[in-house]
Tab-separated table of C-alpha atoms in Angstrom:
chain	number	residue	atom	x	y	z
A	1	MET	CA	17.014	9.342	-7.484
A	2	SER	CA	17.800	5.738	-5.821
A	3	ARG	CA	19.418	3.020	-7.591
A	4	VAL	CA	16.127	1.186	-7.859
A	5	GLY	CA	14.583	4.126	-9.660
A	6	ALA	CA	17.851	5.195	-12.071
A	7	ALA	CA	17.963	1.631	-12.919
A	8	ILE	CA	13.889	1.775	-13.800
A	9	ALA	CA	13.968	5.331	-15.306
A	10	ILE	CA	17.143	3.575	-17.560
A	11	ALA	CA	15.528	0.189	-18.773
A	12	SER	CA	11.923	1.482	-18.773
A	13	THR	CA	11.580	2.859	-22.178
A	14	ALA	CA	7.712	4.171	-23.136
A	15	ALA	CA	4.963	0.804	-22.289
A	16	THR	CA	3.340	2.328	-25.424
A	17	SER	CA	4.285	4.406	-28.298
A	18	ALA	CA	2.989	7.519	-27.789
A	19	PRO	CA	0.002	8.627	-30.398
A	20	ALA	CA	-0.166	11.724	-32.126
A	21	GLU	CA	-3.199	12.507	-30.722
A	22	ILE	CA	-2.775	12.678	-27.280
A	23	GLN	CA	-3.618	16.561	-25.605
A	24	SER	CA	-0.814	18.360	-23.649
A	25	VAL	CA	-1.552	18.002	-20.290
A	26	ASP	CA	0.428	19.247	-16.955
A	27	LEU	CA	-0.646	17.348	-14.205
A	28	ASN	CA	-1.140	18.039	-10.690
A	29	VAL	CA	-0.413	14.879	-8.697
A	30	LEU	CA	-0.128	13.599	-5.089
A	31	GLY	CA	2.649	10.360	-4.672
A	32	SER	CA	2.808	8.612	-1.741
A	33	VAL	CA	4.574	9.167	1.364
A	34	SER	CA	7.862	10.882	-0.196
A	35	PHE	CA	10.864	8.749	1.720
A	36	LEU	CA	9.539	5.493	0.966
A	37	SER	CA	10.423	2.857	-1.038
A	38	SER	CA	7.202	3.108	-3.982
A	39	TYR	CA	7.687	6.987	-3.756
A	40	GLU	CA	11.906	7.403	-3.967
A	41	ASN	CA	12.042	3.720	-6.084
A	42	TYR	CA	8.739	4.743	-9.454
A	43	GLU	CA	6.458	7.187	-8.614
A	44	GLN	CA	8.880	9.840	-8.767
A	45	ALA	CA	10.856	9.023	-11.938
A	46	PHE	CA	7.819	7.786	-13.310
A	47	TRP	CA	6.052	11.218	-13.202
A	48	ASN	CA	8.926	13.902	-13.651
A	49	ASP	CA	11.006	11.554	-16.289
A	50	ARG	CA	9.360	8.758	-18.027
A	51	LEU	CA	5.725	9.913	-18.852
A	52	PRO	CA	7.116	13.200	-20.148
A	53	ALA	CA	9.798	10.944	-21.942
A	54	ALA	CA	6.955	8.776	-23.495
A	55	SER	CA	4.415	11.846	-24.420
A	56	ASN	CA	6.966	13.028	-26.438
A	57	GLY	CA	7.207	15.936	-24.161
A	58	ARG	CA	2.903	16.176	-24.316
A	59	ILE	CA	2.238	15.107	-20.695
A	60	LYS	CA	4.269	16.787	-17.710
A	61	ALA	CA	3.910	16.546	-14.152
A	62	VAL	CA	4.493	18.000	-10.763
A	63	VAL	CA	4.422	15.657	-8.033
A	64	ARG	CA	5.168	15.409	-4.327
A	65	GLY	CA	4.184	12.922	-1.549
A	66	PHE	CA	1.484	13.190	0.241
A	67	ASP	CA	3.595	13.618	3.199
A	68	GLN	CA	4.958	16.865	1.803
A	69	MET	CA	1.935	19.171	1.585
A	70	GLY	CA	1.329	18.141	5.197
A	71	LEU	CA	-1.748	15.527	4.744
A	72	LYS	CA	-1.792	12.087	6.289
A	73	GLY	CA	-2.930	10.025	3.550
A	74	GLY	CA	-6.545	9.464	4.683
A	75	GLU	CA	-8.214	12.522	3.098
A	76	VAL	CA	-6.368	12.376	-0.254
A	77	LEU	CA	-9.152	10.815	-1.851
A	78	ARG	CA	-11.835	13.379	-1.164
A	79	LEU	CA	-9.383	16.078	-1.925
A	80	THR	CA	-8.751	14.372	-5.284
A	81	GLY	CA	-12.560	14.016	-5.877
A	82	GLN	CA	-12.553	18.348	-5.270
A	83	GLY	CA	-10.084	18.798	-7.712
A	84	VAL	CA	-7.219	20.133	-5.093
A	85	VAL	CA	-5.320	17.598	-7.229
A	86	ASP	CA	-5.395	15.420	-10.777
A	87	ILE	CA	-4.231	12.271	-9.614
A	88	SER	CA	-3.487	10.760	-6.315
A	89	THR	CA	-1.617	7.478	-4.706
A	90	THR	CA	-2.785	6.794	-0.936
A	91	VAL	CA	-2.812	3.931	1.197
A	92	LEU	CA	-6.675	1.933	1.400
A	93	GLY	CA	-6.263	0.816	5.022
A	94	TYR	CA	-5.946	4.830	5.241
A	95	THR	CA	-9.273	5.418	3.958
A	96	ALA	CA	-10.739	2.846	6.214
A	97	SER	CA	-13.237	5.177	8.245
A	98	ASP	CA	-14.597	6.014	5.274
A	99	ASP	CA	-15.848	3.147	4.373
A	100	PRO	CA	-15.447	-0.909	5.239
A	101	ARG	CA	-14.894	-1.319	1.454
A	102	ASN	CA	-11.751	0.413	1.645
A	103	GLU	CA	-10.296	-2.084	3.853
A	104	ALA	CA	-11.727	-5.616	1.756
A	105	ALA	CA	-8.282	-6.035	-0.756
A	106	ASP	CA	-5.800	-5.594	2.285
A	107	LEU	CA	-7.580	-7.357	5.132
A	108	ALA	CA	-5.313	-8.180	7.652
A	109	GLY	CA	-3.741	-12.537	6.941
A	110	LEU	CA	-5.626	-12.097	3.979
A	111	ALA	CA	-2.146	-12.723	1.362
A	112	PRO	CA	0.566	-14.602	2.692
A	113	THR	CA	2.350	-13.545	-0.565
A	114	VAL	CA	2.886	-11.124	-2.960
A	115	GLU	CA	1.384	-12.753	-5.275
A	116	ALA	CA	-1.956	-13.343	-3.662
A	117	ALA	CA	-1.911	-9.767	-2.722
A	118	HIS	CA	-1.242	-8.763	-6.468
A	119	ALA	CA	-4.489	-11.310	-7.416
A	120	ILE	CA	-6.446	-10.105	-4.593
A	121	ALA	CA	-5.843	-6.418	-5.596
A	122	GLU	CA	-6.777	-7.219	-9.571
A	123	ALA	CA	-9.943	-9.163	-8.445
A	124	TYR	CA	-10.914	-6.390	-6.530
A	125	GLU	CA	-10.202	-3.367	-8.658
A	126	PRO	CA	-13.100	-3.036	-10.671
A	127	VAL	CA	-15.098	-3.297	-7.222
A	128	LEU	CA	-13.669	0.315	-5.833
A	129	ASP	CA	-13.713	1.544	-9.253
A	130	SER	CA	-17.685	1.485	-9.371
A	131	TYR	CA	-17.556	2.771	-5.274
A	132	PHE	CA	-15.270	5.504	-5.928
A	133	THR	CA	-16.943	7.203	-9.030
A	134	GLU	CA	-19.629	7.463	-6.530
A	135	LYS	CA	-18.410	8.079	-3.252
A	136	TYR	CA	-15.120	10.144	-3.988
A	137	GLY	CA	-15.471	11.176	-7.505
A	138	VAL	CA	-12.804	9.961	-8.722
A	139	LYS	CA	-11.553	6.984	-10.929
A	140	VAL	CA	-9.042	4.409	-10.168
A	141	LEU	CA	-6.512	3.568	-12.680
A	142	ALA	CA	-4.388	1.120	-10.620
A	143	THR	CA	-3.266	-0.766	-7.295
A	144	TRP	CA	-0.462	-1.400	-5.598
A	145	PRO	CA	1.581	-2.370	-1.963
A	146	TYR	CA	4.627	-1.780	-0.104
A	147	PRO	CA	6.961	-4.139	0.810
A	148	ALA	CA	5.089	-6.799	3.416
A	149	GLN	CA	3.909	-5.709	6.616
A	150	VAL	CA	5.569	-7.025	9.289
A	151	PHE	CA	6.506	-6.071	13.462
A	152	TYR	CA	9.048	-3.884	14.348
A	153	CYS	CA	9.567	-4.277	18.438
A	154	ASN	CA	11.499	-2.892	21.082
A	155	THR	CA	11.427	-5.452	23.385
A	156	GLU	CA	11.839	-9.126	23.004
A	157	ILE	CA	9.366	-11.325	20.705
A	158	LYS	CA	9.725	-15.128	19.945
A	159	ASP	CA	6.513	-15.262	18.246
A	160	LEU	CA	3.232	-14.468	17.842
A	161	SER	CA	2.142	-15.419	21.679
A	162	ASP	CA	4.419	-12.284	22.253
A	163	ILE	CA	2.160	-9.789	21.546
A	164	ALA	CA	-0.153	-10.326	24.210
A	165	GLY	CA	-0.146	-7.504	26.530
A	166	LYS	CA	1.741	-5.176	24.053
A	167	LYS	CA	0.311	-1.954	23.001
A	168	VAL	CA	1.268	-2.023	18.512
A	169	ARG	CA	0.860	0.865	16.330
A	170	THR	CA	-0.692	-0.563	13.149
A	171	GLY	CA	-1.662	1.304	10.040
A	172	ASN	CA	-5.355	0.360	9.461
A	173	ARG	CA	-8.418	-1.372	11.384
A	174	THR	CA	-8.174	-4.587	10.504
A	175	LEU	CA	-4.731	-4.880	11.900
A	176	SER	CA	-5.458	-3.505	15.405
A	177	GLU	CA	-8.159	-6.109	15.120
A	178	PHE	CA	-5.443	-8.894	14.716
A	179	VAL	CA	-3.510	-7.375	17.564
A	180	SER	CA	-6.020	-7.960	19.512
A	181	ALA	CA	-7.388	-10.733	18.287
A	182	LEU	CA	-3.680	-11.707	19.948
A	183	GLY	CA	-4.220	-10.117	23.236
A	184	GLY	CA	-2.670	-7.158	22.164
A	185	THR	CA	-3.724	-3.568	21.970
A	186	GLY	CA	-3.676	-2.183	18.565
A	187	VAL	CA	-3.147	1.982	18.200
A	188	THR	CA	-3.657	3.300	15.213
A	189	MET	CA	-1.455	6.209	14.705
A	190	ALA	CA	0.217	8.085	11.070
A	191	PHE	CA	3.218	6.548	10.001
A	192	ALA	CA	5.278	9.601	10.974
A	193	ASP	CA	4.345	9.866	14.665
A	194	VAL	CA	5.598	6.025	15.254
A	195	ILE	CA	9.407	7.170	15.864
A	196	PRO	CA	8.996	8.569	19.339
A	197	ALA	CA	6.067	6.399	20.024
A	198	LEU	CA	8.804	3.553	20.098
A	199	GLN	CA	10.923	6.051	21.839
A	200	THR	CA	8.842	7.030	24.676
A	201	GLY	CA	6.688	3.456	25.441
A	202	VAL	CA	3.688	4.691	23.642
A	203	VAL	CA	3.846	1.461	21.820
A	204	ASP	CA	6.034	-1.326	21.847
A	205	CYS	CA	5.691	-2.589	18.552
A	206	ALA	CA	4.948	-1.155	15.105
A	207	ILE	CA	3.269	-2.633	12.083
A	208	THR	CA	5.024	-1.231	8.610
A	209	GLY	CA	6.902	-2.839	5.079
A	210	THR	CA	10.160	-4.261	5.710
A	211	LEU	CA	11.947	-1.831	3.623
A	212	SER	CA	9.574	1.443	4.795
A	213	GLY	CA	10.962	0.773	8.177
A	214	ASN	CA	14.273	0.606	7.237
A	215	SER	CA	14.084	3.774	5.164
A	216	ALA	CA	12.302	5.623	8.102
A	217	LYS	CA	15.040	3.757	10.215
A	218	TRP	CA	12.700	2.718	12.527
A	219	PHE	CA	15.656	0.163	13.562
A	220	GLU	CA	17.116	2.826	15.610
A	221	VAL	CA	14.548	2.323	17.968
A	222	SER	CA	13.315	-1.256	17.562
A	223	THR	CA	15.318	-4.196	18.676
A	224	HIS	CA	13.117	-7.149	17.318
A	225	LEU	CA	11.449	-7.986	13.210
A	226	TYR	CA	9.150	-10.650	13.179
A	227	ALA	CA	8.797	-10.727	9.658
A	228	LEU	CA	5.606	-12.565	9.344
A	229	PRO	CA	3.181	-10.720	6.311
A	230	VAL	CA	0.493	-9.739	7.795
A	231	GLY	CA	-0.546	-7.278	4.765
A	232	TRP	CA	0.886	-5.246	2.114
A	233	SER	CA	-0.540	-1.657	3.020
A	234	THR	CA	-1.772	-1.778	-0.975
A	235	MET	CA	-2.085	1.653	-2.563
A	236	VAL	CA	-4.580	3.089	-4.824
A	237	THR	CA	-3.869	5.264	-7.395
A	238	ALA	CA	-7.161	7.707	-8.554
A	239	ALA	CA	-7.863	10.702	-10.870
A	240	ASN	CA	-10.501	13.107	-10.381
A	241	LEU	CA	-13.362	12.364	-12.551
A	242	LYS	CA	-13.898	15.355	-13.797
A	243	PHE	CA	-10.418	15.873	-14.875
A	244	TRP	CA	-10.256	12.196	-16.662
A	245	ASN	CA	-13.194	12.971	-18.500
A	246	ARG	CA	-12.253	16.125	-20.354
A	247	LEU	CA	-9.014	14.146	-21.819
A	248	ASN	CA	-9.778	12.261	-24.962
A	249	PRO	CA	-9.845	8.351	-25.253
A	250	GLU	CA	-6.555	8.234	-26.505
A	251	THR	CA	-4.801	10.290	-23.704
A	252	GLN	CA	-7.104	8.161	-21.251
A	253	THR	CA	-5.719	4.304	-22.440
A	254	PHE	CA	-2.292	5.896	-22.926
A	255	LEU	CA	-2.273	6.597	-19.331
A	256	GLN	CA	-3.901	3.462	-18.361
A	257	THR	CA	-1.058	1.799	-20.283
A	258	GLU	CA	1.639	3.650	-18.522
A	259	LEU	CA	0.296	3.426	-15.238
A	260	LYS	CA	-0.187	-0.295	-16.265
A	261	ALA	CA	3.622	-0.893	-16.832
A	262	LEU	CA	4.618	0.970	-13.706
A	263	GLU	CA	2.041	-1.211	-11.707
A	264	ASP	CA	3.783	-4.603	-12.748
A	265	GLU	CA	6.972	-3.441	-11.843
A	266	ILE	CA	5.866	-2.047	-8.377
A	267	TRP	CA	4.388	-5.056	-7.536
A	268	VAL	CA	7.571	-7.399	-8.448
A	269	GLY	CA	9.803	-5.090	-6.457
A	270	ALA	CA	7.375	-5.158	-3.708
A	271	GLY	CA	8.341	-9.321	-3.413
A	272	GLN	CA	12.064	-8.307	-3.718
A	273	GLU	CA	12.172	-5.790	-1.694
A	274	THR	CA	10.271	-7.169	1.209
A	275	GLN	CA	13.156	-9.697	1.243
A	276	ASP	CA	15.865	-6.723	1.157
A	277	GLY	CA	14.088	-5.041	3.612
A	278	ILE	CA	14.565	-7.999	5.829
A	279	ASN	CA	18.210	-8.427	4.908
A	280	CYS	CA	19.286	-4.964	5.595
A	281	ASN	CA	17.055	-4.731	9.331
A	282	VAL	CA	19.446	-7.409	10.373
A	283	GLY	CA	22.512	-6.863	8.933
A	284	ALA	CA	22.381	-9.638	6.364
A	285	ASP	CA	23.864	-9.402	2.345
A	286	PRO	CA	22.231	-9.220	-0.307
A	287	CYS	CA	21.514	-5.367	1.179
A	288	THR	CA	20.706	-3.306	-1.826
A	289	VAL	CA	18.282	-0.465	-1.712
A	290	GLY	CA	18.190	-0.075	2.385
A	291	VAL	CA	20.508	0.848	5.494
A	292	LYS	CA	22.159	-1.880	6.898
A	293	ALA	CA	21.255	-2.637	10.751
A	294	ASP	CA	21.696	-4.867	13.535
A	295	MET	CA	17.988	-5.497	14.363
A	296	THR	CA	17.521	-9.726	15.607
A	297	LEU	CA	15.300	-11.606	13.227
A	298	VAL	CA	12.963	-14.033	14.993
A	299	PRO	CA	12.281	-17.227	13.215
A	300	VAL	CA	8.794	-17.233	11.740
A	301	SER	CA	7.062	-20.755	12.730
A	302	GLU	CA	4.182	-22.555	10.680
A	303	ALA	CA	2.830	-22.901	13.752
A	304	ASP	CA	1.945	-19.055	13.574
A	305	ARG	CA	1.593	-19.265	9.535
A	306	ASP	CA	-1.373	-21.487	10.711
A	307	LEU	CA	-2.605	-18.829	14.107
A	308	LEU	CA	-2.630	-15.695	11.586
A	309	ASP	CA	-4.498	-17.806	9.059
A	310	LYS	CA	-7.146	-18.912	11.423
A	311	ILE	CA	-7.678	-15.430	12.949
A	312	THR	CA	-8.281	-14.261	9.131
A	313	SER	CA	-10.777	-16.574	8.845
A	314	ASP	CA	-12.268	-16.564	12.077
A	315	VAL	CA	-12.282	-13.131	13.249
A	316	ILE	CA	-11.021	-10.485	10.811
A	317	LEU	CA	-13.304	-11.822	7.781
A	318	PRO	CA	-16.511	-11.768	10.249
A	319	LYS	CA	-15.503	-8.573	12.140
A	320	TRP	CA	-15.247	-6.703	8.480
A	321	ALA	CA	-18.304	-8.434	6.862
A	322	ALA	CA	-20.634	-7.678	9.558
A	323	ARG	CA	-19.588	-3.498	9.479
A	324	CYS	CA	-19.602	-4.044	5.590
A	325	GLY	CA	-22.988	-5.587	4.954
A	326	ALA	CA	-24.833	-7.681	2.927
A	327	ASP	CA	-23.962	-5.983	-0.565
A	328	CYS	CA	-19.867	-5.655	0.433
A	329	VAL	CA	-19.915	-9.053	1.426
A	330	ALA	CA	-21.581	-10.160	-1.991
A	331	GLU	CA	-18.718	-8.325	-3.736
A	332	PHE	CA	-15.880	-9.931	-2.333
A	333	ASN	CA	-16.987	-13.184	-2.560
A	334	GLN	CA	-17.884	-12.691	-6.675
A	335	THR	CA	-14.349	-10.964	-6.449
A	336	ILE	CA	-11.622	-11.999	-3.903
A	337	GLY	CA	-13.191	-14.955	-2.573
A	338	PRO	CA	-12.250	-17.280	-5.694
A	339	VAL	CA	-8.322	-15.849	-5.275
A	340	ILE	CA	-8.191	-16.910	-1.603
A	341	GLY	CA	-10.900	-20.354	-1.967
A	342	ILE	CA	-12.605	-18.217	1.320
A	343	LYS	CA	-16.040	-17.270	1.307
A	344	THR	CA	-17.220	-15.001	4.039
A	345	GLU	CA	-20.836	-14.366	5.286
A	346	ILE	CA	-22.031	-12.120	8.045
A	347	ASN	CA	-23.095	-14.204	11.385
């Protein structure tokens, strides 16, 4: 267990007192990527230690990262709906090809801070829950992020304009559209494929979380870190609906309460890990969770923050609205719109 995970296991007692009526349940769980911060520092300890302790041993789980099962992430919700596992976590952006609704809470540039990303995800969660019930046969239980998504490049960059002409790994469609708006070429590929792609020049840069890239040792194949948050790789945790409906109300409430406490901890941790990841990648202190490296930190200018906002407003939102449709846009405007102070429409 990592230092952060150990601290959480010690500091976080049960979010609730286990009621006598909760059922005895053995859970089969797929977590997020096994070697990244969310799984190592939070999810693993939650399922293996905290939940059994909080339930007085009545709820136990076998948990593995979806990558440990040879999965890329995009198929996780469908497998959960089919009953292959009881509960799972995956990145919403990995399921963008299923439906544009899955992109809405983490569109490129939408949330400049972790607080904004949290408010957006919370506002949109009821929409996801309703849609996922019909689409996948799952119930949404929580949403949480990785640290801020930033640029790792194996070539010198000084600002966003230097992305022009470069091939950039992105984890989802909306980030690819952002890169294209800068004059670059977005290359969608799985996280595990990035290191060889950077090594061989298949891509010049790659986008991922500040600590995620550090955990995966991207600093060994990249030289420059441009730490402008362009997304948060928001994840969703969901339960197979038939499994969920077999649980009694007390067990459902208990699991939801415990997961809500975990969700809140991960959101707070994502903000802290964003800065820790930056510090570790460039060899600065404090570096408490990651590995110290010697990348070059590229300063983020106000002009580039303004450019990010402009691309989000003028390119990202209109493109998303066009492919998502009127009903989807209405849901966005009713939920996320008030949080960010922006409404979108189909042009």
